[in-house]
Short mmCIF file of C-alpha atoms in Angstrom, two decimals:
data_model
loop_
_atom_site.label_atom_id
_atom_site.label_comp_id
_atom_site.label_asym_id
_atom_site.label_seq_id
_atom_site.Cartn_x
_atom_site.Cartn_y
_atom_site.Cartn_z
CA MET A 44 -22.37 -8.72 -49.18
CA GLU A 45 -19.00 -9.52 -47.64
CA ALA A 46 -18.60 -9.27 -43.86
CA GLU A 47 -16.01 -6.77 -42.75
CA GLU A 48 -13.29 -8.05 -40.48
CA ILE A 49 -13.62 -6.67 -36.98
CA VAL A 50 -10.38 -5.15 -35.78
CA ASN A 51 -9.71 -4.73 -32.08
CA ARG A 52 -8.06 -1.31 -32.15
CA VAL A 53 -7.41 -1.42 -28.39
CA ALA A 54 -5.40 -4.64 -28.76
CA THR A 55 -3.33 -3.16 -31.58
CA SER A 56 -2.83 0.25 -29.98
CA GLY A 57 0.30 -0.68 -28.04
CA ILE A 58 -1.27 0.45 -24.78
CA VAL A 59 -0.04 -1.41 -21.71
CA SER A 60 -2.67 -1.91 -19.00
CA LEU A 61 -1.57 -1.88 -15.37
CA ASP A 62 -4.09 -3.26 -12.87
CA LEU A 63 -3.17 -2.23 -9.32
CA GLU A 64 -5.74 -4.71 -8.02
CA GLU A 65 -3.20 -7.41 -8.88
CA LEU A 66 -0.90 -5.95 -6.21
CA TYR A 67 -3.39 -6.68 -3.43
CA GLN A 68 -1.67 -8.61 -0.65
CA PRO A 69 -3.79 -11.49 0.60
CA GLY A 70 -4.04 -12.20 4.30
CA GLU A 71 -6.07 -11.23 7.30
CA ARG A 72 -5.88 -7.63 8.50
CA ILE A 73 -5.85 -7.08 12.28
CA LEU A 74 -6.19 -3.83 14.20
CA TYR A 75 -4.35 -3.96 17.53
CA ASP A 76 -5.59 -1.18 19.81
CA ILE A 77 -3.21 -0.46 22.68
CA LYS A 78 -6.12 1.08 24.63
CA ASP A 79 -6.72 -2.37 26.13
CA ASN A 80 -3.32 -2.11 27.84
CA LEU A 81 -3.97 1.24 29.48
CA TRP A 82 -4.27 1.61 33.23
CA GLN A 83 -7.60 3.28 34.02
CA GLY A 84 -7.90 4.08 30.32
CA MET A 85 -5.37 6.90 30.62
CA ILE A 86 -1.76 5.78 30.89
CA LEU A 87 0.44 2.85 30.05
CA ARG A 88 2.34 1.44 33.00
CA GLU A 89 5.61 -0.16 31.97
CA LYS A 90 5.63 -3.02 34.49
CA ASP A 91 2.06 -4.09 33.67
CA PHE A 92 2.70 -3.75 29.94
CA ARG A 93 5.86 -5.85 30.04
CA GLU A 94 4.00 -8.57 31.99
CA PHE A 95 1.28 -8.53 29.35
CA LEU A 96 3.85 -8.80 26.56
CA LYS A 97 5.42 -11.88 28.19
CA ALA A 98 2.10 -13.64 28.77
CA HIS A 99 0.32 -12.74 25.50
CA ASP A 100 -0.03 -15.40 22.78
CA TRP A 101 1.72 -13.69 19.87
CA SER A 102 1.32 -16.72 17.61
CA GLN A 103 -2.27 -15.64 16.90
CA TYR A 104 -0.80 -12.96 14.61
CA ALA A 105 1.13 -15.47 12.49
CA GLY A 106 1.06 -14.50 8.82
CA LYS A 107 -1.34 -11.62 9.41
CA HIS A 108 -1.07 -7.94 8.60
CA VAL A 109 -1.27 -5.89 11.82
CA ALA A 110 -2.01 -2.20 12.26
CA VAL A 111 -1.29 -0.76 15.73
CA ILE A 112 -3.15 2.25 17.12
CA CYS A 113 -4.30 3.79 20.35
CA SER A 114 -7.89 4.92 19.96
CA GLU A 115 -7.91 6.69 23.34
CA ASP A 116 -6.47 10.11 24.03
CA ALA A 117 -3.88 8.68 26.40
CA ILE A 118 -0.25 8.91 27.37
CA VAL A 119 1.50 6.16 25.41
CA PRO A 120 5.28 6.41 25.23
CA THR A 121 7.00 5.68 21.93
CA TRP A 122 8.88 2.72 23.41
CA ALA A 123 5.53 0.93 23.94
CA TYR A 124 4.89 0.87 20.20
CA MET A 125 8.46 -0.26 19.66
CA LEU A 126 7.97 -3.12 22.13
CA LEU A 127 4.81 -4.17 20.31
CA ALA A 128 6.71 -4.21 17.03
CA VAL A 129 9.46 -6.33 18.59
CA HIS A 130 6.91 -8.88 19.78
CA LEU A 131 4.81 -8.86 16.60
CA GLU A 132 7.69 -9.01 14.11
CA PRO A 133 8.52 -12.72 14.46
CA HIS A 134 4.90 -13.65 13.80
CA ALA A 135 3.06 -11.02 11.73
CA GLN A 136 3.69 -10.68 8.04
CA THR A 137 3.35 -6.89 8.26
CA VAL A 138 3.33 -4.47 11.20
CA VAL A 139 2.52 -0.76 10.84
CA PHE A 140 1.61 2.14 13.09
CA GLY A 141 -1.79 3.46 12.10
CA ASP A 142 -5.29 2.33 11.26
CA LEU A 143 -6.37 -0.26 8.70
CA ALA A 144 -6.30 2.34 5.92
CA ALA A 145 -2.64 3.09 6.75
CA LEU A 146 -1.97 -0.64 6.69
CA GLU A 147 -3.50 -0.96 3.22
CA ASP A 148 -1.48 2.06 2.01
CA THR A 149 1.70 0.37 3.25
CA LEU A 150 0.86 -2.99 1.67
CA PHE A 151 0.17 -1.46 -1.73
CA ASN A 152 3.19 0.85 -1.53
CA ASN A 153 5.47 -2.10 -0.71
CA ALA A 154 4.08 -4.03 -3.68
CA ILE A 155 4.53 -1.04 -6.00
CA GLN A 156 8.17 -0.65 -4.91
CA LYS A 157 8.80 -4.24 -6.09
CA LEU A 158 7.53 -3.54 -9.63
CA ASP A 159 10.04 -3.34 -12.47
CA ILE A 160 9.28 0.26 -13.43
CA GLY A 161 11.90 0.07 -16.18
CA SER A 162 9.69 -2.38 -18.08
CA PHE A 163 7.32 0.53 -18.75
CA THR A 164 10.00 2.73 -20.35
CA GLY A 165 8.71 4.46 -23.48
CA LYS A 166 5.32 2.76 -23.26
CA ARG A 167 1.80 4.12 -23.34
CA VAL A 168 0.40 2.99 -19.97
CA VAL A 169 -3.15 3.00 -18.70
CA VAL A 170 -3.64 2.40 -15.00
CA LYS A 171 -6.86 0.44 -14.68
CA GLY A 172 -9.54 2.28 -12.75
CA CYS A 173 -12.16 -0.33 -11.92
CA SER A 174 -11.39 -3.15 -9.54
CA LYS A 175 -13.10 -5.61 -7.25
CA VAL A 176 -10.64 -4.77 -4.48
CA GLU A 177 -10.47 -1.25 -3.10
CA VAL A 178 -7.14 0.21 -4.14
CA PRO A 179 -6.06 3.17 -1.98
CA VAL A 180 -5.69 6.55 -3.66
CA SER A 181 -2.12 6.62 -2.32
CA ALA A 182 -1.30 3.65 -4.59
CA TYR A 183 -2.54 5.53 -7.66
CA MET A 184 -0.48 8.55 -6.67
CA GLU A 185 2.67 6.50 -6.06
CA ILE A 186 2.44 4.58 -9.33
CA SER A 187 1.91 7.89 -11.18
CA ARG A 188 4.97 9.39 -9.51
CA LEU A 189 7.11 6.40 -10.44
CA LEU A 190 5.85 5.97 -14.01
CA LYS A 191 5.89 9.61 -15.15
CA PRO A 192 9.67 9.81 -15.68
CA VAL A 193 9.78 6.66 -17.85
CA VAL A 194 6.54 6.35 -19.83
CA GLN A 195 5.61 7.90 -23.16
CA SER A 196 2.11 8.58 -21.82
CA LEU A 197 0.11 7.82 -18.70
CA MET A 198 -3.64 7.38 -18.60
CA PHE A 199 -6.31 6.29 -16.12
CA GLY A 200 -9.34 4.12 -16.79
CA GLU A 201 -9.76 1.34 -19.33
CA PRO A 202 -7.88 1.09 -22.66
CA CYS A 203 -11.14 1.82 -24.53
CA SER A 204 -11.97 4.88 -22.41
CA THR A 205 -9.13 6.70 -20.70
CA VAL A 206 -8.43 9.93 -18.91
CA PRO A 207 -5.08 11.31 -20.08
CA LEU A 208 -2.78 12.20 -17.20
CA TYR A 209 0.62 12.80 -18.76
CA LYS A 210 2.23 12.80 -22.18
CA LYS A 211 5.94 13.19 -22.72
CA SER A 212 6.62 16.30 -24.75
CA LYS A 213 8.33 15.99 -28.06
CA SER A 214 11.25 18.16 -27.11
CA SER A 215 13.66 19.05 -29.82
CA VAL A 216 17.10 17.57 -29.67
CA SER A 217 19.57 20.28 -28.82
CA THR A 218 22.88 20.36 -30.58
CA SER A 219 25.92 22.21 -29.45
CA THR A 220 28.44 23.88 -31.65
CA ASP A 221 32.08 24.32 -30.82
#
């Protein structure tokens, strides 16, 4: 009895796999809570805050991704967040307003914006679903939004087991008569 050749139908299907996990930005994530700068835990005093900004060792944020929040229900003027950004910018790799989840959303979104979406034109694309790194739902939504106009079809999961999300319709070519 002759052995049948095993054919990898997934490999020959023409499906392009996109793994968002590969867009994960390495580096330490830091949450800076402005509550530590509040006077009596209620209000930010400009003079005290500016003195803190001058004396603080900003180099400790070098190369890190920083999310800035205020976890207290306090009066924090917008300029205070702006001043923090001004001081963090020369050191931190990334600075965002929000919690660590907002930071991760921003990091993935920035990486997605750098992708060559045109390279997926007319392709059957599956966005990989399983990963070792937690990929935010916002990243899956953004990649779907960007890919839909260019791909032939968009799926989620693994090439051998996908959930169809979008398939370009086979619209008829319209002709005009004079």
